[in-house]
XYZ file of C-alpha atoms in Angstrom:
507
model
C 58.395 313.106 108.398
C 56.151 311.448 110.953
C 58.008 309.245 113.688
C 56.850 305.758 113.162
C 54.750 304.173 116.128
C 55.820 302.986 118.764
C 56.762 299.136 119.379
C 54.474 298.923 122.589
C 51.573 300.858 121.207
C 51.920 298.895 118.105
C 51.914 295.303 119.764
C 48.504 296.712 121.280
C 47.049 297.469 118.721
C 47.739 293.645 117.167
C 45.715 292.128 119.929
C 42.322 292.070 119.111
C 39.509 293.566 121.249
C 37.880 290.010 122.171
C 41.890 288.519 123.377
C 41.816 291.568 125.558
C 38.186 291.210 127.130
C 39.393 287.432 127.513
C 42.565 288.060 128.746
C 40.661 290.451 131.599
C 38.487 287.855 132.243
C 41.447 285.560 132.998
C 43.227 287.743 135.258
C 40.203 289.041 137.282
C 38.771 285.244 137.731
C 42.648 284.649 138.759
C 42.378 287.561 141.766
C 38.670 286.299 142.707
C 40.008 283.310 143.365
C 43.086 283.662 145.006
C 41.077 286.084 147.352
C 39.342 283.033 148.585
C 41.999 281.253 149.136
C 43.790 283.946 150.789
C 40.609 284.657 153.188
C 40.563 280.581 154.243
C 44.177 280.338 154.719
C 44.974 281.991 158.204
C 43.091 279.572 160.729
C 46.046 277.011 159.695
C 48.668 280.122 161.099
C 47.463 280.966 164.120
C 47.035 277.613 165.442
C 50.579 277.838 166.988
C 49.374 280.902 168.534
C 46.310 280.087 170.130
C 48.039 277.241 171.966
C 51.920 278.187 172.861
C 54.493 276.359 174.499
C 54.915 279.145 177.717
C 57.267 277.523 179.541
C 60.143 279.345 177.339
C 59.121 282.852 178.113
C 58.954 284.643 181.093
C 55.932 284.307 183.638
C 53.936 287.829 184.526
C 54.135 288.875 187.938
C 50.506 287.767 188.536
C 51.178 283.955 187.071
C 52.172 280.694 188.829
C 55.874 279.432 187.502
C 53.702 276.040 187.442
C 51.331 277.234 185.133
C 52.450 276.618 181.267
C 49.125 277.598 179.662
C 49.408 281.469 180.274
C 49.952 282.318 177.285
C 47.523 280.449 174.945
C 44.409 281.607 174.128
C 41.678 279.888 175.709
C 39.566 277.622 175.679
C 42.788 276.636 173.452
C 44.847 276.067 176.451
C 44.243 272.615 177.390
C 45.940 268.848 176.364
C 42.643 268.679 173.766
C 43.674 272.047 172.274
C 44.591 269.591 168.739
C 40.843 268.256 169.034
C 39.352 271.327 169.791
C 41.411 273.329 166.411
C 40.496 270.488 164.500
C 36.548 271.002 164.691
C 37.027 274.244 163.643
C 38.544 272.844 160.136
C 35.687 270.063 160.586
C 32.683 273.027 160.877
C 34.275 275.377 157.898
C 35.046 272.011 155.810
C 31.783 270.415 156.658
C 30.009 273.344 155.615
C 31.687 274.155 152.563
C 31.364 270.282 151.476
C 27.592 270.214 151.490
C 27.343 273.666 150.411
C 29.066 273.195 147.366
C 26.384 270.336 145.819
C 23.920 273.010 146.222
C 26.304 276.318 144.920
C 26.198 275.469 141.023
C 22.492 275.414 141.360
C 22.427 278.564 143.221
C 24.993 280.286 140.600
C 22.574 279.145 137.492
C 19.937 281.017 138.650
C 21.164 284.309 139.925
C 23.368 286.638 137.940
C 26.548 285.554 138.225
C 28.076 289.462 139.048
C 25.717 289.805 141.821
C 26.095 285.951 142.748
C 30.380 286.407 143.047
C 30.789 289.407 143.904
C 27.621 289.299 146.921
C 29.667 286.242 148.149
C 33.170 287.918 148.374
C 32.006 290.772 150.376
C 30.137 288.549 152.871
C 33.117 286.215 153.037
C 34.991 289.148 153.493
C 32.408 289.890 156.477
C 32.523 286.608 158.185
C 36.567 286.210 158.004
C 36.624 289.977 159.985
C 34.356 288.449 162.631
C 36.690 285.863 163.168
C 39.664 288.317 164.347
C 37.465 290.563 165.802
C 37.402 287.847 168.107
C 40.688 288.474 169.559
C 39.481 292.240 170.185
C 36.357 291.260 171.559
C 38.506 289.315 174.301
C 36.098 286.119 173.107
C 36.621 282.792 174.387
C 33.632 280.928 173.997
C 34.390 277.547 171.495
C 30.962 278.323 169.628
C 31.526 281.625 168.413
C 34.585 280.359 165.991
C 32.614 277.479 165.414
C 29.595 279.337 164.056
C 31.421 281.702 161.632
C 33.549 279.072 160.678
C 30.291 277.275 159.243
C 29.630 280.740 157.642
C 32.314 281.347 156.338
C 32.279 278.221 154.712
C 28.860 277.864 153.068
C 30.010 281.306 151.541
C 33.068 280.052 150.176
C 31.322 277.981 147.834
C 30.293 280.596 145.591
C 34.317 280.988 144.203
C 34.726 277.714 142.520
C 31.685 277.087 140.151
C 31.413 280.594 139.820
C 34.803 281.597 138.107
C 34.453 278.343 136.082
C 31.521 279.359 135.040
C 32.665 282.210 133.751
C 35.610 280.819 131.556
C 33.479 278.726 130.633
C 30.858 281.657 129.005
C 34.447 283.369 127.576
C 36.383 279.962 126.402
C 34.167 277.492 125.612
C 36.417 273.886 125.297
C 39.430 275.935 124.871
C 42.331 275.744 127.631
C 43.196 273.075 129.058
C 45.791 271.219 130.655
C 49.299 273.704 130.429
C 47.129 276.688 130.557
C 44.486 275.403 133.139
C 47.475 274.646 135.015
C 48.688 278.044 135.216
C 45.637 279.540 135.637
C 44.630 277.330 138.809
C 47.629 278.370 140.438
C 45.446 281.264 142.264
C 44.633 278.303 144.727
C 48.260 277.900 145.600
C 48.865 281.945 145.065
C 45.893 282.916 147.312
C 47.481 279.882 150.783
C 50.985 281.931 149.837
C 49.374 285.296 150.207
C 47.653 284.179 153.022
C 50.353 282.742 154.883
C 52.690 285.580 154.778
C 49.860 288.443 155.503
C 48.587 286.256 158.132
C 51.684 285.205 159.367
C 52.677 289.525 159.541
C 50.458 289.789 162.674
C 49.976 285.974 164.142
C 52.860 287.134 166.838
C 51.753 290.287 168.051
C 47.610 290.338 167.422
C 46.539 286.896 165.646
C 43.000 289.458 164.973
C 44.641 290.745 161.947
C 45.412 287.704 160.468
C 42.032 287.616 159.948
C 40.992 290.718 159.613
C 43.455 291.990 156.652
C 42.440 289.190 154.240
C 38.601 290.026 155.210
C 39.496 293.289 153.800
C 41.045 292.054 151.051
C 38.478 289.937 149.548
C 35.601 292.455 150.433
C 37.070 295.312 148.439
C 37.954 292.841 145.231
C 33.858 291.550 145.535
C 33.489 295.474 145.054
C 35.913 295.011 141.962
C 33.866 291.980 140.690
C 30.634 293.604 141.096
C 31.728 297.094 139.069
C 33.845 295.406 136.233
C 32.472 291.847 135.789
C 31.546 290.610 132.669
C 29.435 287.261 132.326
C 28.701 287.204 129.220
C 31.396 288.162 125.893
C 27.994 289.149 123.985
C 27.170 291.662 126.818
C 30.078 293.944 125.562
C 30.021 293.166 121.665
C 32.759 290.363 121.767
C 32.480 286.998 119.855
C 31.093 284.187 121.913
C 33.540 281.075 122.040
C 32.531 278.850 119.737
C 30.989 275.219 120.583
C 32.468 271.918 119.371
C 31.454 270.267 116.490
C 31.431 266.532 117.883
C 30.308 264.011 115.020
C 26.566 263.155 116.315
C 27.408 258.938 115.632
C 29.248 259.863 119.474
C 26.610 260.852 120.730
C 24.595 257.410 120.916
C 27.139 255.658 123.171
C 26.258 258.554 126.161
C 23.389 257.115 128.098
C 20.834 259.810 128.751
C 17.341 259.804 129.934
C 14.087 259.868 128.660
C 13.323 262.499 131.019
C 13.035 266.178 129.646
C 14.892 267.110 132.729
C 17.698 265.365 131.531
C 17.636 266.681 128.389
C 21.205 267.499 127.295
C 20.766 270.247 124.565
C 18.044 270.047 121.417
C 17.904 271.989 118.259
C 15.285 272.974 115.842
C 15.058 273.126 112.146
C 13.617 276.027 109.801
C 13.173 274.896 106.238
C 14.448 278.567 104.658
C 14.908 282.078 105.625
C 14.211 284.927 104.025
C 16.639 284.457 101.025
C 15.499 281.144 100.330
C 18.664 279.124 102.254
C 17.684 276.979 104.548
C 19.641 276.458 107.975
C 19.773 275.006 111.196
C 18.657 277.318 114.468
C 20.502 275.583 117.253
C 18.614 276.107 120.977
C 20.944 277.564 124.126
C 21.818 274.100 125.326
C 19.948 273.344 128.851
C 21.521 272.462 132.232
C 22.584 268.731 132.449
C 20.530 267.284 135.792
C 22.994 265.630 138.934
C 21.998 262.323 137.879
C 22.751 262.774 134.264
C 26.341 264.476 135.184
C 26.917 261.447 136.804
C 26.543 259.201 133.682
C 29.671 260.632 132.025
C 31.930 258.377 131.525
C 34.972 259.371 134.042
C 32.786 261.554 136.716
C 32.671 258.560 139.652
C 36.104 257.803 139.230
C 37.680 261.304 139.063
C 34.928 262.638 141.700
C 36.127 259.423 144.295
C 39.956 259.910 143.372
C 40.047 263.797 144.121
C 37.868 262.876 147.549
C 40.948 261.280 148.625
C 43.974 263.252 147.163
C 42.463 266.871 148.402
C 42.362 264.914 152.239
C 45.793 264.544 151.418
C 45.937 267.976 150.479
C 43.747 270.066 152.811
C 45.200 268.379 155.789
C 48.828 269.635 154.664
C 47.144 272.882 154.408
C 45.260 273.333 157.474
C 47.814 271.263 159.888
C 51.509 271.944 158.292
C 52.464 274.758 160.017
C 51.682 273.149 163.151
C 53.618 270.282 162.763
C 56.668 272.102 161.797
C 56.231 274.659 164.642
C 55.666 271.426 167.020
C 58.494 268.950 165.450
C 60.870 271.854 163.978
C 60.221 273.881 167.004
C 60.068 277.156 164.672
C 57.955 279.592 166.408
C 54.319 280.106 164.428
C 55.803 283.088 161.991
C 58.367 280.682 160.675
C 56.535 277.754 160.574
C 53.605 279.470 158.096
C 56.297 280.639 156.045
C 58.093 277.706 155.761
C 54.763 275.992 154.947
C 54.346 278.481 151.727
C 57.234 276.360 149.942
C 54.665 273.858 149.956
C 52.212 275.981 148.327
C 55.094 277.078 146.032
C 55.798 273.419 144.906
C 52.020 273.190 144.266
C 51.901 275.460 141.426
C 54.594 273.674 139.853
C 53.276 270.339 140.326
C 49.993 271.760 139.120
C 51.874 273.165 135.231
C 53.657 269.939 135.021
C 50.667 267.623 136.024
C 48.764 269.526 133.043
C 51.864 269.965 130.766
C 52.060 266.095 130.790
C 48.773 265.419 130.322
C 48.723 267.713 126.918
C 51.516 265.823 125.545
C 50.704 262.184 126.443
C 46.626 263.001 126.094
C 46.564 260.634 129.261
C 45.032 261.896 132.264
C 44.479 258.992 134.281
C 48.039 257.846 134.039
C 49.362 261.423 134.843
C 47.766 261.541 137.820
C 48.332 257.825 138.976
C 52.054 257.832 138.300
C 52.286 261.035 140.613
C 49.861 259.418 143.006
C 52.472 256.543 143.607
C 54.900 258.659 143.823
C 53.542 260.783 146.734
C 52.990 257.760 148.877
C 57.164 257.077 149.542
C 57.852 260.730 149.720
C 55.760 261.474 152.249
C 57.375 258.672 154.370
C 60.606 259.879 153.713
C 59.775 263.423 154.478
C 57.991 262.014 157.915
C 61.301 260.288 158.814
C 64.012 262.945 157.508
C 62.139 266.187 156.753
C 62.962 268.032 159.652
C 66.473 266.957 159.473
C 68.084 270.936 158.320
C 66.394 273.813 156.827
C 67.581 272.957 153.264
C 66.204 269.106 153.937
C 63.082 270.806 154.828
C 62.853 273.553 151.922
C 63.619 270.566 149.510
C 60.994 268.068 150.622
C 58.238 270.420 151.131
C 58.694 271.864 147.854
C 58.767 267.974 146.103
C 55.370 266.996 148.548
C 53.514 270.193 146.977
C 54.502 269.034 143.504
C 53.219 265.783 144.233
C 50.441 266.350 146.289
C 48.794 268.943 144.296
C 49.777 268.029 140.874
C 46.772 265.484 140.374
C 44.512 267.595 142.316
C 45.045 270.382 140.447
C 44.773 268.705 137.034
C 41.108 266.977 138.194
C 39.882 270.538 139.288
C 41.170 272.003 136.328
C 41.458 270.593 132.993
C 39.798 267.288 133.889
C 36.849 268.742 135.054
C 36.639 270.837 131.753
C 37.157 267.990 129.724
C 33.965 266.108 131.330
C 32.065 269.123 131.784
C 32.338 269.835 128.051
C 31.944 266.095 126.646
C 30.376 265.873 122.932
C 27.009 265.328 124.587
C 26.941 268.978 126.437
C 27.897 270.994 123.990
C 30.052 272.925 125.910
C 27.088 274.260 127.805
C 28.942 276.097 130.205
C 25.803 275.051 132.831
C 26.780 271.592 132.706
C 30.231 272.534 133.500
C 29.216 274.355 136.596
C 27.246 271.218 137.552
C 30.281 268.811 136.414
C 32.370 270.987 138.353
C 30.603 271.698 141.620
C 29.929 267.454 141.714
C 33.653 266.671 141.160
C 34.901 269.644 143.415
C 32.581 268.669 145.965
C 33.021 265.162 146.271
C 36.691 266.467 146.841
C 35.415 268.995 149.678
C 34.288 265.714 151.483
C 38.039 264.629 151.675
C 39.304 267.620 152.259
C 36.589 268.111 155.770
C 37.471 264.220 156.699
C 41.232 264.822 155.989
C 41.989 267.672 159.246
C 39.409 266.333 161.390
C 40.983 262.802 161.236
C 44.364 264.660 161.749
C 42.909 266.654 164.205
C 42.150 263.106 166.150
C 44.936 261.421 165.215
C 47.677 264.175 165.624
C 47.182 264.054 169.122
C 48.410 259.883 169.182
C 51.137 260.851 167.497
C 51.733 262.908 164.102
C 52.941 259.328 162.503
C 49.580 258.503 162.671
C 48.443 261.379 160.491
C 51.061 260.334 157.725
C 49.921 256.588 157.609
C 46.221 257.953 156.866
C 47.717 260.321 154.098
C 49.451 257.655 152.908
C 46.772 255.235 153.030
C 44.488 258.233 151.237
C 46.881 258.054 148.785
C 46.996 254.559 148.105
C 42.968 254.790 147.609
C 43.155 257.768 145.625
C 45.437 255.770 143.115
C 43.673 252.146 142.614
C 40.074 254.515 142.166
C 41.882 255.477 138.834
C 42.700 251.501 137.822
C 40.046 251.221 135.363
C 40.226 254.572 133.463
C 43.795 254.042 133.807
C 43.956 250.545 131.944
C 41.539 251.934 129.407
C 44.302 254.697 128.617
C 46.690 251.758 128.290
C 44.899 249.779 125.777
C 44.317 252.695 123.526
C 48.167 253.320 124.258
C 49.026 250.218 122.835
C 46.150 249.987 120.281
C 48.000 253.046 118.967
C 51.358 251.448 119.004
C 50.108 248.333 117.423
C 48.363 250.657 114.511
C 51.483 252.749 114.219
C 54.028 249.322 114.274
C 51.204 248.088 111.281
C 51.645 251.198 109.387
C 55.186 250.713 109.402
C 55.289 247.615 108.399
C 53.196 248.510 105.269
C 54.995 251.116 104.347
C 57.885 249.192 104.296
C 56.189 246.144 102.199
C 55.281 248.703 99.561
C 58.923 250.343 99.335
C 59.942 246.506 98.891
């Protein structure tokens, strides 16, 4: 008698071919990513290295018992050392703001394999330069300055790119719960990157640098040997388009323009067997302008500018104000600063968990928006008052803090980038994408440099701008938000009437 099959093999063999191409594409866009963040995340560590507090350890033979800059690294060693560590955030941030309105337009017209996977390596390249620094003995401002600018024009091929490609595998599938999950590689990749970084930030900062160069070099190998764009490139079943009733379609104002063209079709009166069908056209990239005309972009674009400031400038200055008002030494103080991360991916699967249930996206992320604003007073005023304080609050900041960002990013930005009028041309998501994610990137370069400026007047001046970012960040969602209300309570009122009938009719 032959031995049945086994359970595994069998639950294998249930999954179809095309769920486990789409499944690889998940996890592989999941790595790319978090490789990028992973790469960006150790300039926030070492910034308690590169300026120390030396009077606590003992002077070298060679050194003055007056002098209490020893040990830093210069030209870090000075009272503007916070200035001088905050235009480094300012010239990768800069960069990787304006570089991003130009990287969707890049990524349409290069293969996408070559475009990610090119990047990674060359990110990979610049990030090594930056710890080879340490080796090199280098203490000239400009040289960290100038790959930092690098570094960040090339991080803008992640983003659009690994959209774009769940886009070519999913269509206007996934969102909210899932996108959740899946953008977790953001707060994943600062985790990674913290503790790797944090590994070799006391005894040679270079590595922290170095290692995550590595890292995201040999996974742009990866991409470039086992990406797929395209599910028709490997004889899977492209995702299907929606269907969107074409009476929609009139309230989207479009132009004239054939640049602006959204998608077209054309007709053939029969084929060969005499039935006559409908040959619908690839649908064409959306233009900037015409992205902008969706109904949601501004707002959404102009609310994440302000809550990733928020968010960037906990991730490039937290570990420095724990190390400074904790007085944790820099390895603590980046891992401590992970539990922020760590409440990020939760805040991230809630944020989208609500917004599947209630269908209400603006209100999601304005009631956790108002939220944010007291905690992050309280966690000023009593955050540093015991470890467990600390664990708690930084873990209830991350949820709050990156729960709306990561639900605009995510299944927001797939929502507009696939509205009736594209036709889930996953083009005009890049283009959705790249505007909404780089509006963001121009909060999230303002957000360090400010603290950067600020931080040295005191770090409660850096929490009233958060707070005040915060505050901005919510009222740019009041109109979508009381739109969401009155269809709330147009829905109410319909179900309430419905009722009512019923009940008339029993009577």
């Amino acid at each position: 008698m032959r031995s049945s099959l086994a359970p595994a093999i069998r639950l294998m063999q249930s999954v179809s071919r095309d769920s486990w191409y789409r499944g690889f594409i998940v996890v592989m866009t999941f790595l790319f990513y978090t490789c990028y963040h992973l790469s960006r995340k150790p300039i926030s560590i070492i910034k308690g290295q590169l300026h120390r507090n030396c009077s606590a350890l003992p002077n070298p033979p060679n050194i003055s018992e007056n002098d209490t800059t020893w040990c830093s690294w210069a030209p870090f060693e000075n009272s503007d050392y916070k200035e001088l560590l905050g235009s480094l955030d300012t010239a990768f941030l800069v960069s990787y703001a304006i570089g991003m309105f130009f990287s969707g337009i890049f990524g349409e017209r290069l293969p996408l394999r070559y475009y990610l996977s090119g990047g990674m390596i060359i990110c990979g390249l610049f990030t090594c330069f930056m710890g080879l620094g340490y080796y090199w003995n280098i203490h000239a401002l400009w040289y960290y300055i100038l790959f930092q600018i690098l570094n960040g024009l090339v991080q803008t091929t992640g983003w659009p790119s690994v959209v774009t490609c769940m886009g070519n595998w999913f269509g206007k599938g996934k969102r909210g719960f899932i996108m959740g999950i899946w953008n977790s590689h953001t707060a994943v990749g600062n985790i990674l990157g913290s503790l790797i970084a944090g590994a070799f930030v006391s005894t040679a900062w270079g590595l922290s640098f170095i290692v995550p160069g590595i890292i995201i070099a040999v996974f742009g190998i990866f991409c470039f040997f086992f990406l797929v764009e395209y599910p028709e490139d490997v004889g899977c079943t492209p995702p299907q388009q929606p269907e969107e009733a074409k009476d929609d379609l009139e309230n989207i104002p479009v132009s004239n323009n054939s640049t602006d063209t959204i998608f077209k079709s054309t007709e053939s009166n029969a084929d060969d067997s005499g039935n006559s069908h409908v040959e619908v056209e690839h649908p064409e990239a959306i233009s900037f302008f015409g992205a902008l005309r969706i109904p949601g972009v501004v707002e959404f674009s102009l609310c994440l500018l302000f809550a990733k400031l928020v968010s960037y400038t906990f991730l490039y200055w937290l570990p420095l104000y724990i190390a400074n008002d904790a007085h944790f030494d820099a390895k603590a103080a980046g891992d401590l600063s992970t539990l922020f991360d760590v409440g990020g991916i939760i805040g991230g699967i809630l944020a989208g968990a609500i917004s599947d249930y209630t269908g209400k996206s603006a209100i999601t992320c304005t009631i956790m928006l108002i939220l944010t604003a007291p905690m992050l007073f309280i966690y000023y005023h009593f955050g540093q008052a015991g470890v467990s304080t600390t664990i708690a609050m930084l873990i209830v900041c991350g949820i709050l803090v990156n729960g709306p960002y990561s639900l605009i990013t995510t299944a927001v930005s797939a929502d507009l980038g696939t509205h009736e009028s594209l036709q889930g041309n996953a083009k005009a998501l890049s283009t959705v994408t790249a505007i909404i994610d780089g509006s963001g990137s121009i909060g999230a370069a303002l957000g360090p440099s400010l603290a950067g400026v600020l931080s040295s007047r005191g770090w409660d001046y850096v929490f009233y701008m958060l707070i005040a970012a915060d505050i901005c960040a919510c009222l740019l969602l009041a109109r979508l938000v009381y739109k969401e209300i009155k269809t709330l309570c147009g829905g109410v009122r319909k179900s309430n009437s419905l009722t009512l009938t019923q009940s008339n009719s029993r009577e």
